């Protein structure tokens, strides 16, 4: 059992699970827009997420303890390097305009991790901006890349879809911010730090209501998609309701991050 737990922890800590969430959302985008799946986009998103997330999480730790790296950190570093190489390969397979969007997401990720100016904090520590940077990166990778790479026409309905995806990601991040409230630097001024847990939850509920409401004016949606949007909003709302500062990492890093995977699979098997 101990070995299984260690393996499961490695699966979570190495960002494979969150990469699967990204993978699921990219595939979901292709499905709901009836676009042929482009595996270069899908695999770039998957491997790029592993490399990007691990860079953000372990860069400072690895540099501070470069002479005392545990086997787990070494394994994650190896996986990240391999994922980076594969991600670069699939990046080169993308359309020119898609490469530009992907590069902008990369710049945001680097900015999020490393200070660009001497004696300045990285973007992760810029007051109040963390949640917006993460949400923009997720929307860029999971929605804009698939749309732009296949030259899909950007219209009002796509604008609604972008707004919906932004609201959904924002609501999910609020769960993480509540969970991390005790550990986050108070100077970060995350949403729960500024308005408290109760109001943060209420904000999340309002965003989810708007997300569902926007479904009614997006004429691209079929009835199944409307039902699934409503269902996913209910599920996120329940997680938001029950989250608190004392939840284990498995609550967020497995169960919450499984929501996009479940959303995609439900659509895939009920379509």
Tab-separated table of C-alpha atoms in Angstrom:
chain	number	residue	atom	x	y	z
A	1	UNK	CA	0.000	0.000	0.000
A	2	UNK	CA	2.855	2.360	0.837
A	3	UNK	CA	4.360	1.879	-2.629
A	4	UNK	CA	0.993	2.500	-4.273
A	5	UNK	CA	0.565	5.730	-2.297
A	6	UNK	CA	4.070	6.848	-3.289
A	7	UNK	CA	3.279	6.115	-6.930
A	8	UNK	CA	-0.013	8.003	-6.701
A	9	UNK	CA	1.709	10.964	-5.016
A	10	UNK	CA	4.294	10.986	-7.785
A	11	UNK	CA	1.485	10.976	-10.355
A	12	UNK	CA	-0.007	14.079	-8.713
A	13	UNK	CA	3.219	15.892	-7.813
A	14	UNK	CA	4.716	15.415	-11.271
A	15	UNK	CA	1.714	17.233	-12.785
A	16	UNK	CA	0.587	14.286	-14.913
A	17	UNK	CA	-2.944	14.564	-13.525
A	18	UNK	CA	-3.283	18.298	-14.157
A	19	UNK	CA	-1.870	17.699	-17.657
A	20	UNK	CA	-4.665	15.165	-18.217
A	21	UNK	CA	-7.153	17.867	-17.195
A	22	UNK	CA	-5.677	20.184	-19.805
A	23	UNK	CA	-5.675	17.326	-22.338
A	24	UNK	CA	-9.372	16.737	-21.590
A	25	UNK	CA	-10.357	20.386	-22.046
A	26	UNK	CA	-8.515	20.638	-25.363
A	27	UNK	CA	-10.296	17.520	-26.609
A	28	UNK	CA	-13.607	18.876	-25.312
A	29	UNK	CA	-13.063	22.039	-27.359
A	30	UNK	CA	-12.568	19.998	-30.526
A	31	UNK	CA	-15.689	17.954	-29.792
A	32	UNK	CA	-18.150	20.755	-29.067
A	33	UNK	CA	-17.037	22.718	-32.142
A	34	UNK	CA	-17.108	19.622	-34.371
A	35	UNK	CA	-13.486	20.151	-35.347
A	36	UNK	CA	-11.295	17.229	-36.351
A	37	UNK	CA	-8.896	16.562	-33.495
A	38	UNK	CA	-5.395	17.854	-34.166
A	39	UNK	CA	-3.055	15.647	-32.155
A	40	UNK	CA	-0.189	18.119	-32.407
A	41	UNK	CA	-2.277	20.619	-30.431
A	42	UNK	CA	-3.507	17.983	-27.970
A	43	UNK	CA	-0.076	16.516	-27.263
A	44	UNK	CA	1.605	19.921	-27.145
A	45	UNK	CA	-0.919	20.945	-24.476
A	46	UNK	CA	-0.390	17.724	-22.488
A	47	UNK	CA	3.414	17.661	-22.470
A	48	UNK	CA	3.683	21.445	-22.271
A	49	UNK	CA	1.514	21.414	-19.142
A	50	UNK	CA	3.749	18.851	-17.441
A	51	UNK	CA	6.886	20.842	-18.273
A	52	UNK	CA	5.319	24.212	-17.433
A	53	UNK	CA	3.694	23.236	-14.157
A	54	UNK	CA	6.778	21.422	-12.909
A	55	UNK	CA	8.937	24.384	-13.851
A	56	UNK	CA	6.694	26.655	-11.785
A	57	UNK	CA	6.480	24.270	-8.811
A	58	UNK	CA	10.022	22.969	-8.571
A	59	UNK	CA	12.311	25.602	-10.092
A	60	UNK	CA	13.046	27.426	-6.842
A	61	UNK	CA	13.216	24.184	-4.844
A	62	UNK	CA	15.629	22.526	-7.271
A	63	UNK	CA	17.925	25.550	-7.383
A	64	UNK	CA	17.934	25.919	-3.610
A	65	UNK	CA	18.666	22.204	-3.006
A	66	UNK	CA	20.579	21.263	-6.127
A	67	UNK	CA	23.028	19.179	-4.113
A	68	UNK	CA	20.369	17.372	-2.112
A	69	UNK	CA	17.744	16.485	-4.666
A	70	UNK	CA	15.609	13.532	-3.633
A	71	UNK	CA	14.921	10.647	-6.023
A	72	UNK	CA	11.408	12.007	-6.452
A	73	UNK	CA	12.590	15.464	-7.473
A	74	UNK	CA	15.170	13.939	-9.834
A	75	UNK	CA	12.477	11.761	-11.407
A	76	UNK	CA	10.190	14.765	-11.835
A	77	UNK	CA	13.062	16.765	-13.356
A	78	UNK	CA	13.721	13.928	-15.809
A	79	UNK	CA	10.042	13.655	-16.720
A	80	UNK	CA	9.836	17.423	-17.144
A	81	UNK	CA	12.856	17.514	-19.458
A	82	UNK	CA	11.447	14.674	-21.567
A	83	UNK	CA	8.054	16.410	-21.687
A	84	UNK	CA	9.748	19.654	-22.708
A	85	UNK	CA	11.522	17.964	-25.610
A	86	UNK	CA	8.303	16.284	-26.789
A	87	UNK	CA	6.410	19.550	-26.314
A	88	UNK	CA	8.943	21.401	-28.497
A	89	UNK	CA	8.542	18.761	-31.202
A	90	UNK	CA	4.760	19.233	-31.294
A	91	UNK	CA	5.149	23.014	-31.009
A	92	UNK	CA	7.030	22.946	-34.319
A	93	UNK	CA	4.069	21.104	-35.864
A	94	UNK	CA	1.635	23.944	-35.053
A	95	UNK	CA	0.444	26.672	-37.407
A	96	UNK	CA	2.439	29.914	-37.336
A	97	UNK	CA	-0.310	31.920	-35.615
A	98	UNK	CA	-0.797	29.119	-33.075
A	99	UNK	CA	2.914	29.223	-32.271
A	100	UNK	CA	2.565	32.927	-31.487
A	101	UNK	CA	-0.304	32.272	-29.048
A	102	UNK	CA	1.610	29.372	-27.470
A	103	UNK	CA	4.688	31.588	-27.125
A	104	UNK	CA	2.642	34.244	-25.325
A	105	UNK	CA	1.416	31.595	-22.875
A	106	UNK	CA	5.043	30.500	-22.387
A	107	UNK	CA	6.102	34.081	-21.661
A	108	UNK	CA	3.334	34.381	-19.063
A	109	UNK	CA	4.489	31.093	-17.474
A	110	UNK	CA	8.100	32.280	-17.297
A	111	UNK	CA	6.992	35.664	-15.983
A	112	UNK	CA	4.890	33.837	-13.392
A	113	UNK	CA	8.001	31.995	-12.155
A	114	UNK	CA	11.092	34.129	-12.688
A	115	UNK	CA	11.587	37.838	-11.928
A	116	UNK	CA	12.268	39.712	-15.165
A	117	UNK	CA	13.760	42.718	-13.405
A	118	UNK	CA	16.449	42.915	-10.690
A	119	UNK	CA	15.147	43.064	-7.122
A	120	UNK	CA	11.568	42.503	-8.314
A	121	UNK	CA	9.217	39.653	-7.465
A	122	UNK	CA	7.946	37.240	-10.088
A	123	UNK	CA	4.390	37.579	-11.369
A	124	UNK	CA	3.239	34.830	-9.033
A	125	UNK	CA	3.824	37.276	-6.179
A	126	UNK	CA	2.340	40.339	-7.841
A	127	UNK	CA	-0.556	41.536	-5.758
A	128	UNK	CA	-3.891	40.160	-6.933
A	129	UNK	CA	-2.711	39.010	-10.374
A	130	UNK	CA	-2.019	35.321	-9.789
A	131	UNK	CA	-5.541	34.081	-10.511
A	132	UNK	CA	-5.848	36.100	-13.725
A	133	UNK	CA	-2.526	34.880	-15.146
A	134	UNK	CA	-3.402	31.236	-14.469
A	135	UNK	CA	-6.907	31.613	-15.937
A	136	UNK	CA	-5.627	33.338	-19.099
A	137	UNK	CA	-2.999	30.627	-19.648
A	138	UNK	CA	-5.590	27.858	-19.302
A	139	UNK	CA	-8.063	29.527	-21.660
A	140	UNK	CA	-5.264	30.212	-24.140
A	141	UNK	CA	-4.089	26.597	-24.228
A	142	UNK	CA	-7.392	24.735	-23.931
A	143	UNK	CA	-9.558	26.927	-26.162
A	144	UNK	CA	-7.652	29.430	-28.296
A	145	UNK	CA	-4.964	27.033	-29.519
A	146	UNK	CA	-7.445	24.466	-30.938
A	147	UNK	CA	-9.606	27.192	-32.487
A	148	UNK	CA	-6.802	29.212	-34.050
A	149	UNK	CA	-4.769	26.243	-35.273
A	150	UNK	CA	-7.616	25.024	-37.479
A	151	UNK	CA	-8.498	28.528	-38.762
A	152	UNK	CA	-11.931	28.340	-37.121
A	153	UNK	CA	-13.900	31.533	-37.645
A	154	UNK	CA	-13.947	33.772	-34.569
A	155	UNK	CA	-17.476	35.093	-34.095
A	156	UNK	CA	-19.877	36.154	-31.350
A	157	UNK	CA	-20.577	32.563	-30.306
A	158	UNK	CA	-16.861	31.845	-29.933
A	159	UNK	CA	-16.594	34.996	-27.835
A	160	UNK	CA	-19.295	33.581	-25.538
A	161	UNK	CA	-17.402	30.286	-25.367
A	162	UNK	CA	-14.175	32.083	-24.408
A	163	UNK	CA	-15.991	33.988	-21.666
A	164	UNK	CA	-17.582	30.779	-20.385
A	165	UNK	CA	-14.265	28.948	-20.272
A	166	UNK	CA	-12.725	31.890	-18.404
A	167	UNK	CA	-15.552	31.857	-15.833
A	168	UNK	CA	-15.244	28.100	-15.393
A	169	UNK	CA	-11.465	28.162	-14.874
A	170	UNK	CA	-11.772	31.150	-12.546
A	171	UNK	CA	-14.319	29.270	-10.428
A	172	UNK	CA	-12.037	26.230	-10.212
A	173	UNK	CA	-9.064	28.375	-9.169
A	174	UNK	CA	-11.125	29.898	-6.350
A	175	UNK	CA	-11.313	26.400	-4.816
A	176	UNK	CA	-7.516	26.188	-4.824
A	177	UNK	CA	-7.163	29.674	-3.361
A	178	UNK	CA	-9.481	28.809	-0.469
A	179	UNK	CA	-7.593	25.555	0.147
A	180	UNK	CA	-4.221	27.385	0.082
A	181	UNK	CA	-5.359	30.296	2.244
A	182	UNK	CA	-3.270	29.251	5.262
A	183	UNK	CA	-0.100	28.792	3.217
A	184	UNK	CA	-0.284	31.721	0.794
A	185	UNK	CA	1.793	34.795	1.508
A	186	UNK	CA	-0.626	37.395	2.945
A	187	UNK	CA	0.880	40.006	0.607
A	188	UNK	CA	-0.414	38.076	-2.414
A	189	UNK	CA	-3.922	39.403	-1.782
A	190	UNK	CA	-5.657	36.397	-3.286
A	191	UNK	CA	-9.426	36.598	-3.551
A	192	UNK	CA	-10.087	34.815	-0.192
A	193	UNK	CA	-7.492	37.012	1.514
A	194	UNK	CA	-9.246	40.138	0.289
A	195	UNK	CA	-12.914	39.267	0.743
A	196	UNK	CA	-12.933	36.171	2.981
A	197	UNK	CA	-13.942	32.581	2.350
A	198	UNK	CA	-17.723	33.065	2.445
A	199	UNK	CA	-17.725	35.894	-0.089
A	200	UNK	CA	-15.247	34.012	-2.278
A	201	UNK	CA	-17.647	31.080	-2.404
A	202	UNK	CA	-20.543	33.410	-3.213
A	203	UNK	CA	-18.461	34.942	-6.003
A	204	UNK	CA	-17.800	31.466	-7.390
A	205	UNK	CA	-21.511	30.628	-7.297
A	206	UNK	CA	-22.349	33.842	-9.175
A	207	UNK	CA	-19.710	33.082	-11.826
A	208	UNK	CA	-21.141	29.591	-12.292
A	209	UNK	CA	-24.670	30.987	-12.657
A	210	UNK	CA	-23.405	33.373	-15.341
A	211	UNK	CA	-21.598	30.442	-17.000
A	212	UNK	CA	-24.866	28.487	-17.212
A	213	UNK	CA	-26.833	31.549	-18.282
A	214	UNK	CA	-24.458	32.226	-21.164
A	215	UNK	CA	-25.162	28.727	-22.465
A	216	UNK	CA	-28.686	29.851	-23.331
A	217	UNK	CA	-27.426	32.500	-25.777
A	218	UNK	CA	-24.747	30.355	-27.407
A	219	UNK	CA	-26.533	28.929	-30.438
A	220	UNK	CA	-23.659	26.536	-31.159
A	221	UNK	CA	-24.697	24.398	-28.191
A	222	UNK	CA	-26.782	21.293	-28.594
A	223	UNK	CA	-29.161	20.104	-25.856
A	224	UNK	CA	-26.586	17.604	-24.539
A	225	UNK	CA	-24.008	20.359	-24.134
A	226	UNK	CA	-26.497	22.524	-22.253
A	227	UNK	CA	-27.197	19.667	-19.837
A	228	UNK	CA	-23.502	18.970	-19.345
A	229	UNK	CA	-22.770	22.663	-18.719
A	230	UNK	CA	-25.453	22.701	-16.056
A	231	UNK	CA	-24.134	19.456	-14.539
A	232	UNK	CA	-20.523	20.652	-14.442
A	233	UNK	CA	-21.577	23.916	-12.811
A	234	UNK	CA	-23.422	21.950	-10.105
A	235	UNK	CA	-20.378	19.747	-9.493
A	236	UNK	CA	-17.990	22.713	-9.227
A	237	UNK	CA	-20.486	24.488	-6.990
A	238	UNK	CA	-20.571	21.502	-4.620
A	239	UNK	CA	-16.769	21.342	-4.436
A	240	UNK	CA	-16.693	25.081	-3.827
A	241	UNK	CA	-19.298	24.770	-1.076
A	242	UNK	CA	-17.405	22.020	0.762
A	243	UNK	CA	-13.869	23.337	0.340
A	244	UNK	CA	-11.978	24.845	3.269
A	245	UNK	CA	-8.425	25.509	4.438
A	246	UNK	CA	-8.079	22.077	6.036
A	247	UNK	CA	-8.829	19.923	3.011
A	248	UNK	CA	-6.064	17.522	1.972
A	249	UNK	CA	-4.095	17.996	-1.226
A	250	UNK	CA	-6.052	15.099	-2.738
A	251	UNK	CA	-9.259	17.134	-2.528
A	252	UNK	CA	-7.918	19.747	-4.936
A	253	UNK	CA	-5.037	18.108	-6.795
A	254	UNK	CA	-6.965	14.954	-7.608
A	255	UNK	CA	-10.720	15.409	-7.244
A	256	UNK	CA	-11.061	19.047	-8.354
A	257	UNK	CA	-8.566	18.567	-11.179
A	258	UNK	CA	-10.573	15.513	-12.267
A	259	UNK	CA	-13.629	17.657	-13.054
A	260	UNK	CA	-12.513	18.645	-16.600
A	261	UNK	CA	-11.639	14.990	-17.284
A	262	UNK	CA	-15.103	13.869	-16.172
A	263	UNK	CA	-16.708	16.645	-18.255
A	264	UNK	CA	-14.898	15.476	-21.391
A	265	UNK	CA	-15.580	11.774	-20.780
A	266	UNK	CA	-19.264	12.392	-20.110
A	267	UNK	CA	-19.588	14.232	-23.415
A	268	UNK	CA	-17.555	11.588	-25.240
A	269	UNK	CA	-19.675	8.678	-24.029
A	270	UNK	CA	-23.084	10.349	-24.198
A	271	UNK	CA	-22.702	12.024	-27.603
